[in-house]
Short mmCIF file of C-alpha atoms in Angstrom, two decimals:
data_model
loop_
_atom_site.label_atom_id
_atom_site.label_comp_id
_atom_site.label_asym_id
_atom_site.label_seq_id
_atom_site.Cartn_x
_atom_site.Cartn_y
_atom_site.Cartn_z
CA UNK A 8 -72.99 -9.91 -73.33
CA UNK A 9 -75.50 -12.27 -72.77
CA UNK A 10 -78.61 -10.72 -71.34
CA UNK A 11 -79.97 -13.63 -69.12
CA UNK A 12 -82.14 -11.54 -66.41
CA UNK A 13 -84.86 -10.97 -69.60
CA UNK A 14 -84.49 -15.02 -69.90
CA UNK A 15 -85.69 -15.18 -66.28
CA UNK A 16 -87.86 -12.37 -66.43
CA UNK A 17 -89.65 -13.78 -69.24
CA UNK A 18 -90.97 -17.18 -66.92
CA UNK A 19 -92.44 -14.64 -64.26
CA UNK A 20 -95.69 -12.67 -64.91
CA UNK A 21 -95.41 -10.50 -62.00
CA UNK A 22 -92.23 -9.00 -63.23
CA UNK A 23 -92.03 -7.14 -66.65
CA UNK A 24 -88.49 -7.06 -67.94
CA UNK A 25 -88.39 -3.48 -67.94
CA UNK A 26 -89.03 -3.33 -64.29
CA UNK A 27 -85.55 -1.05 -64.17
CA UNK A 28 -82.60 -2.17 -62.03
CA UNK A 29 -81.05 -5.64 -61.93
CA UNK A 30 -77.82 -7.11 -60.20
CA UNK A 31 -76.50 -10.38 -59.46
CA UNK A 32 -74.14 -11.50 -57.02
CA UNK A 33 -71.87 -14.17 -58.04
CA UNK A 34 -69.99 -15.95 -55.18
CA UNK A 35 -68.98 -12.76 -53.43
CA UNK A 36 -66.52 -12.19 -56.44
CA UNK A 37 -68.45 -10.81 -59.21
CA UNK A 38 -71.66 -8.68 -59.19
CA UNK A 39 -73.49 -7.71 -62.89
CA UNK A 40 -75.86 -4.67 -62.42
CA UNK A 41 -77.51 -3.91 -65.04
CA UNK A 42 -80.03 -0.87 -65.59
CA UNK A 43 -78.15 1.82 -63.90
CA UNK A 44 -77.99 5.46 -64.69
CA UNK A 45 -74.44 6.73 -63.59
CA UNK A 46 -71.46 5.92 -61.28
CA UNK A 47 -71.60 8.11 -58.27
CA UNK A 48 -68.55 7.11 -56.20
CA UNK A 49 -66.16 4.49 -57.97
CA UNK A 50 -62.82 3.75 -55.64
CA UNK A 51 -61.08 0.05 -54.64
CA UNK A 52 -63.30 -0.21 -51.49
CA UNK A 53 -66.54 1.04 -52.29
CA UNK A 54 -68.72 1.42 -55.89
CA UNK A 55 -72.20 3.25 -56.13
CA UNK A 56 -74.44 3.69 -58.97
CA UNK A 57 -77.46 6.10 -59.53
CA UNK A 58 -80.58 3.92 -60.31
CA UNK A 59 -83.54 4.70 -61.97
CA UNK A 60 -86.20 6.28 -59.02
CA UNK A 61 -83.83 8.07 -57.13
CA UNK A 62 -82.13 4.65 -55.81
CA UNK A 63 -78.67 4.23 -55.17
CA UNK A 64 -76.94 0.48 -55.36
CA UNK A 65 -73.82 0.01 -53.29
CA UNK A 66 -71.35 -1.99 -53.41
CA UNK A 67 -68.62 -2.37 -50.57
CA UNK A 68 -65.54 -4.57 -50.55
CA UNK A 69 -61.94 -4.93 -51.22
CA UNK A 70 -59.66 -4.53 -54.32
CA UNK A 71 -62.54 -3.64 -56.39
CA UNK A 72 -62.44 -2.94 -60.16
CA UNK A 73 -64.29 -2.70 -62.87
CA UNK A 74 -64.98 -4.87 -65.78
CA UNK A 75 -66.63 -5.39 -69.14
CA UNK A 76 -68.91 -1.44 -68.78
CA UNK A 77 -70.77 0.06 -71.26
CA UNK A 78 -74.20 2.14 -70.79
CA UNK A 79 -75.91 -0.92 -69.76
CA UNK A 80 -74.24 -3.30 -67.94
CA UNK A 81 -71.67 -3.40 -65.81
CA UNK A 82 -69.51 -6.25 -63.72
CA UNK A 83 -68.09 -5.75 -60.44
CA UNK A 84 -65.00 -8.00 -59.24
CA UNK A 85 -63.73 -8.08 -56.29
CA UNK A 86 -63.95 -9.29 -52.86
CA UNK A 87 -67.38 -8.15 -52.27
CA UNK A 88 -68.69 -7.80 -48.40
CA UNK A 89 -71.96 -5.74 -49.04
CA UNK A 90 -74.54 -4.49 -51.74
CA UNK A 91 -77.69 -2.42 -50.43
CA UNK A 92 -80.18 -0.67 -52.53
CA UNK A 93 -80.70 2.94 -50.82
CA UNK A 94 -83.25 5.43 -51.74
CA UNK B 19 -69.72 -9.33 -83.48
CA UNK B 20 -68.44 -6.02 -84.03
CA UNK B 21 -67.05 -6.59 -80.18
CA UNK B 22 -65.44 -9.55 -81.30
CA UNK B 23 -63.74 -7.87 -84.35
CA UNK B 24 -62.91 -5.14 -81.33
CA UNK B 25 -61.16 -7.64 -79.40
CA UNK B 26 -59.33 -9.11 -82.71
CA UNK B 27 -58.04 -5.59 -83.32
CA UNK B 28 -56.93 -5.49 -79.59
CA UNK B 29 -57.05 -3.20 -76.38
CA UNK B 30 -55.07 -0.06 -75.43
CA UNK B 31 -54.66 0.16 -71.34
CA UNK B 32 -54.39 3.79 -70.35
CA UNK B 33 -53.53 5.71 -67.60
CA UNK B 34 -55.28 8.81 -66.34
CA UNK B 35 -54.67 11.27 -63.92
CA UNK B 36 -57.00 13.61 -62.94
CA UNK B 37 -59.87 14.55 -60.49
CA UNK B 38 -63.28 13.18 -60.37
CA UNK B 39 -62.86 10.21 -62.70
CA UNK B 40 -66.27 9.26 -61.61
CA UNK B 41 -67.68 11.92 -64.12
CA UNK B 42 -64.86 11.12 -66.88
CA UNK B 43 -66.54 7.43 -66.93
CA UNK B 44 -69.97 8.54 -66.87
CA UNK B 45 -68.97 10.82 -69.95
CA UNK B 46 -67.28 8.28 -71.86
CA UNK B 47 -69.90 5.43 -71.02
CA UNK B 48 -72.10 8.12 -72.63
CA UNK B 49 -70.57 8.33 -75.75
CA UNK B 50 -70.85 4.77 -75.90
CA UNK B 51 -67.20 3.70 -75.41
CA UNK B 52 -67.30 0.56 -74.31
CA UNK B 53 -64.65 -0.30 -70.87
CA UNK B 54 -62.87 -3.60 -70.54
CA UNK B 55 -61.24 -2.98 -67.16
CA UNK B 56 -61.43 0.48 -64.88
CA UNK B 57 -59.53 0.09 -61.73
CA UNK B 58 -58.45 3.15 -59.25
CA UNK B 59 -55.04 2.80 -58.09
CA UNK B 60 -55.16 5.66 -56.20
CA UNK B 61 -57.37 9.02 -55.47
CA UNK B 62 -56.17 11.05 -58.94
CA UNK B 63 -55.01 7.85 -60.92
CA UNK B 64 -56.70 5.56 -63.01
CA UNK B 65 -56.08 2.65 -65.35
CA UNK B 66 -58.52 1.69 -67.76
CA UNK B 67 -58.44 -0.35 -70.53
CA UNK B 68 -60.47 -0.11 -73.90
CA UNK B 69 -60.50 -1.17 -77.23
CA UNK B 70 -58.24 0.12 -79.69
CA UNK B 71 -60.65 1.53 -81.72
CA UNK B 72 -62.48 3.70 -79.18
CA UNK B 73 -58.75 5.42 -78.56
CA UNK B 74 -59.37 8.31 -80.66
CA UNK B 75 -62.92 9.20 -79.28
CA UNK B 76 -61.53 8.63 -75.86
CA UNK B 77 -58.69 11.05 -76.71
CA UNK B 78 -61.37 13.93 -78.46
CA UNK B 79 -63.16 13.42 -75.12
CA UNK B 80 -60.42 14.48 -72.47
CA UNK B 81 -59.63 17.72 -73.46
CA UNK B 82 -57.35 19.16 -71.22
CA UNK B 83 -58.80 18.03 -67.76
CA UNK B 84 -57.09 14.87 -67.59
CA UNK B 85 -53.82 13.74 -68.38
CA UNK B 86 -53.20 10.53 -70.33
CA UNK B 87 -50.50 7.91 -70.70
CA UNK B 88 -50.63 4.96 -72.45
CA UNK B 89 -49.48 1.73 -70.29
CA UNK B 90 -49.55 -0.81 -72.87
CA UNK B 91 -51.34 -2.37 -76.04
CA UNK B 92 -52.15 -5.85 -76.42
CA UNK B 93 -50.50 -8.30 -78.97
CA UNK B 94 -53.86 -8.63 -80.53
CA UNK B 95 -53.14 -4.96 -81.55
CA UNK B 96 -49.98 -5.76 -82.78
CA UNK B 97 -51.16 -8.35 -85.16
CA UNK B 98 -54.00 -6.20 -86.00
CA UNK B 99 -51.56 -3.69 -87.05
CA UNK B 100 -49.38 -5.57 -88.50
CA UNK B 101 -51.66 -7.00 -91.03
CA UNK B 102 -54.41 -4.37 -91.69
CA UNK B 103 -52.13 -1.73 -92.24
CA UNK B 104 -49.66 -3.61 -94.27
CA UNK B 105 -51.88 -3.18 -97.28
CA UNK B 106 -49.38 -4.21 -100.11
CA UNK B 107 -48.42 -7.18 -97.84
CA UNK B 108 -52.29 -8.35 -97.82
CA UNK B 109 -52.25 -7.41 -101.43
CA UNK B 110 -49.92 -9.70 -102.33
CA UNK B 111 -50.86 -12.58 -100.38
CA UNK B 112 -54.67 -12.37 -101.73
CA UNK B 113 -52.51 -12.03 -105.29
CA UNK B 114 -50.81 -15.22 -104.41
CA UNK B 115 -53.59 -17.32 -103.03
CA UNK B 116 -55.44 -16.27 -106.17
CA UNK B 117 -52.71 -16.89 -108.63
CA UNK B 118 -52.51 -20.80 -106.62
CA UNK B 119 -55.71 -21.28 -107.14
CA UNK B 120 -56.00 -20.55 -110.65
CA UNK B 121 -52.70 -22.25 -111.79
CA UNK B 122 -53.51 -25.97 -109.76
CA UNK B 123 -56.43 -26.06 -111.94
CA UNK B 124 -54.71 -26.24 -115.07
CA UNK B 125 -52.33 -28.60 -117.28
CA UNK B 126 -48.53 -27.65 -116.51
CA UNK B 127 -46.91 -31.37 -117.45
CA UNK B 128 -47.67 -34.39 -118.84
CA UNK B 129 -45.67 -37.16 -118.05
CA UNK B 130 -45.25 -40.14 -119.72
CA UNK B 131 -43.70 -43.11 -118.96
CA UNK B 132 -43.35 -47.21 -119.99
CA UNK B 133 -43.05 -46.61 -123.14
CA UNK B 134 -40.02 -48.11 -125.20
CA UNK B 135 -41.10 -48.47 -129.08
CA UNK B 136 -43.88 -46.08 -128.66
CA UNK B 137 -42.51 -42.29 -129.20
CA UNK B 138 -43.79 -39.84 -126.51
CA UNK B 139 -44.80 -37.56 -129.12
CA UNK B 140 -46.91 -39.49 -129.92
CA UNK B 141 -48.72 -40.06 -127.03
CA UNK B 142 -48.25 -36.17 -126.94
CA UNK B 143 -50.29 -35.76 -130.20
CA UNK B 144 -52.94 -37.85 -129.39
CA UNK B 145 -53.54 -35.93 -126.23
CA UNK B 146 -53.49 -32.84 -127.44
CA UNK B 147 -55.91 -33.50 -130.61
CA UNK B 148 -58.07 -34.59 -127.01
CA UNK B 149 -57.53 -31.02 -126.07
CA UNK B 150 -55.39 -31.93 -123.71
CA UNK B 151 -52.54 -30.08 -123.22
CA UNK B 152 -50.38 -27.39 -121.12
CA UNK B 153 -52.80 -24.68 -119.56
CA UNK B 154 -55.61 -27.14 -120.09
CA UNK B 155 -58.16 -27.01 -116.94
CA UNK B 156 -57.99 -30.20 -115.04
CA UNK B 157 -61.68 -30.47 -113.72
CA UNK B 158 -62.02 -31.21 -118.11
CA UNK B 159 -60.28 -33.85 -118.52
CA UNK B 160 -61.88 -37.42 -118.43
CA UNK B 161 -58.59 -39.91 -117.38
CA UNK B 162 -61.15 -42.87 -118.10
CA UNK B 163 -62.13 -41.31 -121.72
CA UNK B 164 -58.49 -40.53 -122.43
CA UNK B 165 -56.96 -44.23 -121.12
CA UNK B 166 -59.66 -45.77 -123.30
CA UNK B 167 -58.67 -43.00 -126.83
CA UNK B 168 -54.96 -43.90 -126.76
CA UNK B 169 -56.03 -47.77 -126.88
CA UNK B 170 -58.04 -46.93 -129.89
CA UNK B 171 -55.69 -44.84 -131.54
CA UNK B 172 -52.67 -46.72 -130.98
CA UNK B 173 -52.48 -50.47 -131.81
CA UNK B 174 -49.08 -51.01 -129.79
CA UNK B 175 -50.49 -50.09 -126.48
CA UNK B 176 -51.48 -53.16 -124.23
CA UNK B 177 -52.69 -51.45 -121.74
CA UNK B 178 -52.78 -47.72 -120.32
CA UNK B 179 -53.04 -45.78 -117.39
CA UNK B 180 -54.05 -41.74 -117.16
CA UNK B 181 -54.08 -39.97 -113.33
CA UNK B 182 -53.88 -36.93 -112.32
CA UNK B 183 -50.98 -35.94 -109.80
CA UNK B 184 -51.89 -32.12 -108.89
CA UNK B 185 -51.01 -30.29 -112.11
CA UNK B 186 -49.21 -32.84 -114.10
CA UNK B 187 -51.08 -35.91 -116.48
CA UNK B 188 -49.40 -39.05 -115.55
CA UNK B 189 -49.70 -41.52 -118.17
CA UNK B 190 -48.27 -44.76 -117.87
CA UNK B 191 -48.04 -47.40 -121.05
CA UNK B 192 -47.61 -51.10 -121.07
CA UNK B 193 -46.69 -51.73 -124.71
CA UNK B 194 -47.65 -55.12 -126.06
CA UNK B 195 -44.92 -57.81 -126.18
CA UNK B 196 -44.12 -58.91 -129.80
CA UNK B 197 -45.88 -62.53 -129.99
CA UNK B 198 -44.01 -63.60 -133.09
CA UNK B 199 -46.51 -63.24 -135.31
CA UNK B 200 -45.06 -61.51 -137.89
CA UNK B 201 -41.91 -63.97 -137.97
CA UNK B 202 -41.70 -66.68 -140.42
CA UNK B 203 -42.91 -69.65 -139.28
CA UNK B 204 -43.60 -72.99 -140.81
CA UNK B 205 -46.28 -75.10 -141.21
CA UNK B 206 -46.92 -78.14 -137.62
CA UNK B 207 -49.33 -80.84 -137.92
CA UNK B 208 -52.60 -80.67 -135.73
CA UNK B 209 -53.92 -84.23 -136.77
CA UNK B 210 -52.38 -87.72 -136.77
CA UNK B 211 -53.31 -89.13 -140.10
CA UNK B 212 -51.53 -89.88 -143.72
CA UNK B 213 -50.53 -87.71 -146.59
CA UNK B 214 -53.00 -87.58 -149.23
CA UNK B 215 -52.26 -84.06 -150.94
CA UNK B 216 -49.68 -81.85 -151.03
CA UNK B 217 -50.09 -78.14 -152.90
CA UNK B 218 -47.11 -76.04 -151.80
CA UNK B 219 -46.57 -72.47 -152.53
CA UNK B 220 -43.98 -71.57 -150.65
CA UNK B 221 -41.22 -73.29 -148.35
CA UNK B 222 -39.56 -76.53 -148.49
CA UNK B 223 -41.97 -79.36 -148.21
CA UNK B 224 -40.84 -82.01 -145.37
CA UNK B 225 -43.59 -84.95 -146.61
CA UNK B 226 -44.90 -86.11 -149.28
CA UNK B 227 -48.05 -88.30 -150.35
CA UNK B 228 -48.25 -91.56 -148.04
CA UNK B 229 -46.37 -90.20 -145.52
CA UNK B 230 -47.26 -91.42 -141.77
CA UNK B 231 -47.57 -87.84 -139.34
CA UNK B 232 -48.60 -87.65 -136.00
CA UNK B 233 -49.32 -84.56 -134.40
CA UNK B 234 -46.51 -81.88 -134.08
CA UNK B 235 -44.24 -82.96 -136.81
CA UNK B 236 -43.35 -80.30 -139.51
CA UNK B 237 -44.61 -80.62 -142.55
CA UNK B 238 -43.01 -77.27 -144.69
CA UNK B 239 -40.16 -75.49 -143.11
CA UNK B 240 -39.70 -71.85 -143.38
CA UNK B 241 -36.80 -72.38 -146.07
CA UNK B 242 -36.01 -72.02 -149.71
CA UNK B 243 -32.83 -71.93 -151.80
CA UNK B 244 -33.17 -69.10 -154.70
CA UNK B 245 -30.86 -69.91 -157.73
CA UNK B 246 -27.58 -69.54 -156.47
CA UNK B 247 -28.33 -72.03 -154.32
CA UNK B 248 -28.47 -70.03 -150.99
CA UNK B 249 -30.64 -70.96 -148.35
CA UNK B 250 -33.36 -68.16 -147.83
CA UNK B 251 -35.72 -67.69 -145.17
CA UNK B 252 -39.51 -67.78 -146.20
CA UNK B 253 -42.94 -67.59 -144.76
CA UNK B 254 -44.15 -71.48 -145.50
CA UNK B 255 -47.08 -71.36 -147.42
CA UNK B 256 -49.23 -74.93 -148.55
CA UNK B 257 -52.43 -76.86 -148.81
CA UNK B 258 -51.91 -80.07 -147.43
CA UNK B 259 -55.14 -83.14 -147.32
CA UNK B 260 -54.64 -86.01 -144.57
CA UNK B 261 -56.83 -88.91 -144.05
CA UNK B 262 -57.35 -88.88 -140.29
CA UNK B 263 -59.04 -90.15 -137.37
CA UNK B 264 -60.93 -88.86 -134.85
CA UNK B 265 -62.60 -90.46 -131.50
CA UNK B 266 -65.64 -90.03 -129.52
CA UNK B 267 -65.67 -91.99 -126.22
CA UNK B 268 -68.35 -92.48 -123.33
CA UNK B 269 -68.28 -94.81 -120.91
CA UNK B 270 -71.84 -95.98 -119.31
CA UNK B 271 -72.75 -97.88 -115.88
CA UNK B 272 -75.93 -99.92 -115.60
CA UNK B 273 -74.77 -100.18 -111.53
CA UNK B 274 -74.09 -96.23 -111.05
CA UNK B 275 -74.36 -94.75 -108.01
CA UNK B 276 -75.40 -91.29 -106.98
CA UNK B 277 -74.87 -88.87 -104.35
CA UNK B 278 -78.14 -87.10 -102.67
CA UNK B 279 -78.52 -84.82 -100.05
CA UNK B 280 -80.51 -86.61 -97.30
CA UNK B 281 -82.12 -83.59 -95.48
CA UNK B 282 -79.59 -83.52 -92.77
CA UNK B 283 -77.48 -80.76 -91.94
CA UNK B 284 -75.38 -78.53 -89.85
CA UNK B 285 -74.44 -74.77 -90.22
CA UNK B 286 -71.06 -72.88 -89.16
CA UNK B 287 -70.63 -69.36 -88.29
CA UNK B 288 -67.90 -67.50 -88.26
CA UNK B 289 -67.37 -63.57 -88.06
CA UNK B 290 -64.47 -62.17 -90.16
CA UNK B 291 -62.58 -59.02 -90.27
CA UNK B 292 -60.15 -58.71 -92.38
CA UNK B 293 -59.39 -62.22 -93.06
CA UNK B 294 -59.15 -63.12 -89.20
CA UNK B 295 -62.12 -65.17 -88.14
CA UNK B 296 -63.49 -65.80 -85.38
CA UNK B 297 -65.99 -68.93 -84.73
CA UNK B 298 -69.74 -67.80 -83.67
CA UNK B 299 -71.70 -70.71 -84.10
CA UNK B 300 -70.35 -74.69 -84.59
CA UNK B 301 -72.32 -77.49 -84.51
CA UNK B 302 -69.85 -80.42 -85.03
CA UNK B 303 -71.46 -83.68 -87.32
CA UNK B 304 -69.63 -86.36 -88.93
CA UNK B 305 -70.53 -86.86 -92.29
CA UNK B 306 -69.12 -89.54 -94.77
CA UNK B 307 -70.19 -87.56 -97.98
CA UNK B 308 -71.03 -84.20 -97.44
CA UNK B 309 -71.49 -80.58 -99.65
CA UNK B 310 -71.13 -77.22 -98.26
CA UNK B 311 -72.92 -73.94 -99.17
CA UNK B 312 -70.97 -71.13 -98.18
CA UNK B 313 -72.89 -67.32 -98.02
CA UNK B 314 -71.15 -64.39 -96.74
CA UNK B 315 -72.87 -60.90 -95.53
CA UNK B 316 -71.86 -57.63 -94.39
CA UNK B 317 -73.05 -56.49 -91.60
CA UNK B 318 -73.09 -52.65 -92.60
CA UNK B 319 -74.27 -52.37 -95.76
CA UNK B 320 -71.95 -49.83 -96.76
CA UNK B 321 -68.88 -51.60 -95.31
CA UNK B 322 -68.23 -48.50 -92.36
CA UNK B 323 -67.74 -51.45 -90.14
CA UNK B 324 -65.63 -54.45 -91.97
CA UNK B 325 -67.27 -56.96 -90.38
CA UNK B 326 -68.19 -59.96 -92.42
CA UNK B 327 -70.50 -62.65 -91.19
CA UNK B 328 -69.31 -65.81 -92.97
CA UNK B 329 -72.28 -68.95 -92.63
CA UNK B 330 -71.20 -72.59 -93.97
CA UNK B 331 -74.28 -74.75 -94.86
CA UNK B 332 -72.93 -79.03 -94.40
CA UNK B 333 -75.41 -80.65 -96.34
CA UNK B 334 -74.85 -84.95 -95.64
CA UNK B 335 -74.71 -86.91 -98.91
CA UNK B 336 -76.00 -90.52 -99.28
CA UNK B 337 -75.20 -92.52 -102.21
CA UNK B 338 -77.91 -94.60 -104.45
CA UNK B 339 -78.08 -97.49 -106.46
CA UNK B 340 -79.13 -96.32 -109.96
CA UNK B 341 -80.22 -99.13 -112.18
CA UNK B 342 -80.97 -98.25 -115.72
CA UNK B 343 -80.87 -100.50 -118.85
CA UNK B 344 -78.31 -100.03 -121.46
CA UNK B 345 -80.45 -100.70 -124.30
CA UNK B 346 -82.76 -97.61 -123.24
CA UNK B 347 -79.86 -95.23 -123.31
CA UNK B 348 -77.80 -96.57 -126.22
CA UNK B 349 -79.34 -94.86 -128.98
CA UNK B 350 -78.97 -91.15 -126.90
CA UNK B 351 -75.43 -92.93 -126.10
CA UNK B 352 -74.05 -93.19 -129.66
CA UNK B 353 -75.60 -90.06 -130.50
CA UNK B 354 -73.67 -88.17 -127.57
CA UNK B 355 -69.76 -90.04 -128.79
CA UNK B 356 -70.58 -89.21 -132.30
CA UNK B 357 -70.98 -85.66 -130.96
CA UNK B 358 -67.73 -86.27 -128.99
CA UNK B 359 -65.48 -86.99 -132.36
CA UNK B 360 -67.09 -84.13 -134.61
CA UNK B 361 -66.38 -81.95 -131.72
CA UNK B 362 -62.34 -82.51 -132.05
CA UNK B 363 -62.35 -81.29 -135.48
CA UNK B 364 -63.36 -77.80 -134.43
CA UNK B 365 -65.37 -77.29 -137.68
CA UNK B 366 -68.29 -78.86 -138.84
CA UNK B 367 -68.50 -77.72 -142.78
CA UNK B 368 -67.18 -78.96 -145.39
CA UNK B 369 -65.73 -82.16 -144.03
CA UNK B 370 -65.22 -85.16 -146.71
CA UNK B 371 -66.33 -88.01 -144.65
CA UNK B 372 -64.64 -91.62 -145.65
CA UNK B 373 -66.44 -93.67 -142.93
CA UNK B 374 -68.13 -93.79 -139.80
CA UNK B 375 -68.40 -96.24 -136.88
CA UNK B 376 -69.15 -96.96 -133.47
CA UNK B 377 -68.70 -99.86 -131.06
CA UNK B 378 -69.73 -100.89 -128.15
CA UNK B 379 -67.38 -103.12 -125.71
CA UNK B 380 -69.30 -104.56 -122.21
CA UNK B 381 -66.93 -104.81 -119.30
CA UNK B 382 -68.73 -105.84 -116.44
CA UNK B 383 -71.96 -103.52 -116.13
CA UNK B 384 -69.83 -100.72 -117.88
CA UNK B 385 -70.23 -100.24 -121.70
CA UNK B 386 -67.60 -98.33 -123.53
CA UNK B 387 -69.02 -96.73 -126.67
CA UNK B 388 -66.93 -95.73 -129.27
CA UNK B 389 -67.12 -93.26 -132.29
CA UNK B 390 -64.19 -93.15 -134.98
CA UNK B 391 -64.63 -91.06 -137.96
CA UNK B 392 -62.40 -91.54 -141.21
CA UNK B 393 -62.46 -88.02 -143.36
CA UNK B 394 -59.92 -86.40 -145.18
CA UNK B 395 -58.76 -82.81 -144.16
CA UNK B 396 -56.60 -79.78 -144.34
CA UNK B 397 -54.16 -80.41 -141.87
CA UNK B 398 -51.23 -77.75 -140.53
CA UNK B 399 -50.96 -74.56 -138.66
CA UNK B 400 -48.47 -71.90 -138.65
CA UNK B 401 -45.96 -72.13 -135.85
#
């Protein structure tokens, strides 16, 4: 998949591109997190993944599902309400 | 692109019923098996979807916490299947593509056609001393080379054709039509004139010595009779000497008048595509006597577009007055009508001259100069 976050990553000095978690919210429909560790909870309503640094992302919504995962990247759709980073 | 040879082979959707699939996807994600769709569809049950390939590793992974059913497999699978396991099947078809491929490259007919008198195995032979023959790889053979060794090598081709239609040489013969010459055929006068020798070798002689002929008449027909008086049919054969006459005419004018360009002129334009054209630039003049120069350019070089840009130069002609003397030209005059008569005789050696004159007859400001030449020659031609 294309990895366009170290495209953006690479105009910004501030930001290294292994700065650890990454998601992107597309429309409400989609989200692409990339950099996580492991899926904590993983049900139709609600999706959490174990971050590096003891962070947790969340993501609520309905009819959620997973698509396109490997042990990089993964892609959220769904009708997506909230994501929070905890921790 | 190994993904993309993963979704070629296909996907196998799977259903899974257990506890805690959280931890079953962290474990397979892992052992780097790569998910195409994971969706809960209730609190123990699970449908997930991965490639084909992965199924076995997936399978070696579940043990007996989990239990598995297998929802469906995509068509991509099927083809998959269907082609990369059929080995014989891909055997075969590689087998055939080869064996096309090697067999349109070669010689498996020649064809030839037009030909009446000429034998084909002939053709045939000629060919194949060329090296060209069944099995023969086409990329060899030269159709230009060929067309132009069957002309050399057979006298009764007129002309010839060699193309190649996928495996087969098509070659297509106009014979040359018989002209008659080797028919008997007698002997025609070319010259108006009179009889002064006759030396006949073969035929019957029509003249003899003294005889008027004008041009055309026959002078030994293709006939004999052998000794019991039966009429034969013979190639005429003779020498025959005429006294004849031949003219050289030119006709000058001391008033003549001449047509010049006078500077003036007008240009049209037209654009053409394929034959249609259409008008660019006209600029209309009215010229009594005029010339036209006519260029024509592309304007692509390489004719991609067949537009053709078509330019007519209209020159205006004026005529002039030119007033020359006779007696300054009439020696280059006589010269050129003498020319004129020794040019009808279509040879120059050898010619037994009797007598040669020239007049000159004034008609106004025109003078009419005249050659006639007197000679004796071989007269006749087979017809």
């Amino acid at each position: 998949m294309l990895n366009f976050f170290n495209e953006i990553l690479s105009n910004n000095e501030l930001l290294s591109s292994n700065i650890g978690y990454k998601y992107l919210n597309i429309a409400g429909r989609m989200i692409y997190v990339m950099g996580y560790k492991d899926i904590l909870v993983f049900s139709n309503e609600i999706m959490s993944f174990k971050l590096h640094g003891k962070k947790v992302l969340s993501v609520k919504g309905v009819d959620l599902s997973l698509k396109e995962m490997d042990g990089q990247i993964a892609m959220i759709c769904g009708l997506i309400s909230i994501v929070e980073v905890i921790g | 692109m190994i993904k993309v040879i993963n979704r070629v082979k296909g996907f196998i959707t799977l259903e899974i019923e257990g506890l805690n699939i959280e931890r079953f996807l962290n474990k397979i994600i892992r052992h780097k098996i790569h998910i195409v769709s994971c969706k809960r569809i209730s609190l123990t049950l699970s449908e997930i979807t991965i490639f084909d390939t992965d199924k076995t590793k997936l399978f070696s992974l579940l043990k007996n916490d989990y239990n598995v059913s297998v929802g469906s497999i995509s068509n991509g699978n099927k083809i998959y299947k269907f082609l990369f396991k059929r080995y014989g099947f891909i055997i075969g078809l590689i087998f055939s593509i080869v064996c096309f491929t090697f067999l349109c490259g070669k010689v498996w007919k020649i064809d030839i056609e037009g030909n009446e008198l000429i034998k084909s195995n002939e053709i045939i032979t000629i060919l194949n001393n060329a090296g060209v023959k069944n099995g023969s790889r086409l990329e060899e053979i030269d159709t230009d080379y060929l067309e132009g060794l069957l002309l050399e090598k057979n006298d009764k081709i007129s002309l010839v054709s060699v193309i190649k239609i996928g495996s087969t040489i098509k070659v297509n013969i106009k014979e040359k039509v018989d002209d008659g010459t080797d028919k008997i055929t007698s002997i025609i006068s070319d010259f108006d004139g009179i009889i002064n020798n006759i030396e006949l070798i073969q035929g019957t002689c029509l003249v003899k010595c003294g005889d008027i002929v004008k041009k055309g008449d026959i002078l030994v027909d293709s006939y004999t009779f052998d000794g019991d008086n039966n009429k034969i049919q013979v190639q005429a054969k003779a020498k025959i000497y005429a006294t004849i006459w031949v003219k050289g005419e030119i006709v000058f004018d001391e008033n003549e008048t001449r047509l010049v360009r006078s500077g003036r002129y007008f240009t049209k334009s037209n654009l053409n595509m394929f034959g249609l054209n259409m008008p660019l630039k006209r600029d209309e003049e009215k010229y009594n006597y005029y010339e036209i120069e006519k260029f024509s350019k592309n304007i692509c070089k390489n004719t991609l577009i067949p537009f053709t840009i078509i330019k007519e130069k209209i020159y205006e002609l004026v005529e002039i007055e030119d007033n020359k003397s006779f007696e300054d030209e009439k020696e280059l005059l006589i010269k050129k009508s003498i020319y004129l008569a020794y040019d009808k005789l279509n040879a120059v050696d050898n010619l037994d001259i009797i007598s040669e004159q020239t007049d000159i007859i004034q008609v106004g400001s025109k003078y009419y100069v005249t050659t006639y030449v007197k000679l004796i020659k071989q007269i006749g031609v087979d017809k």
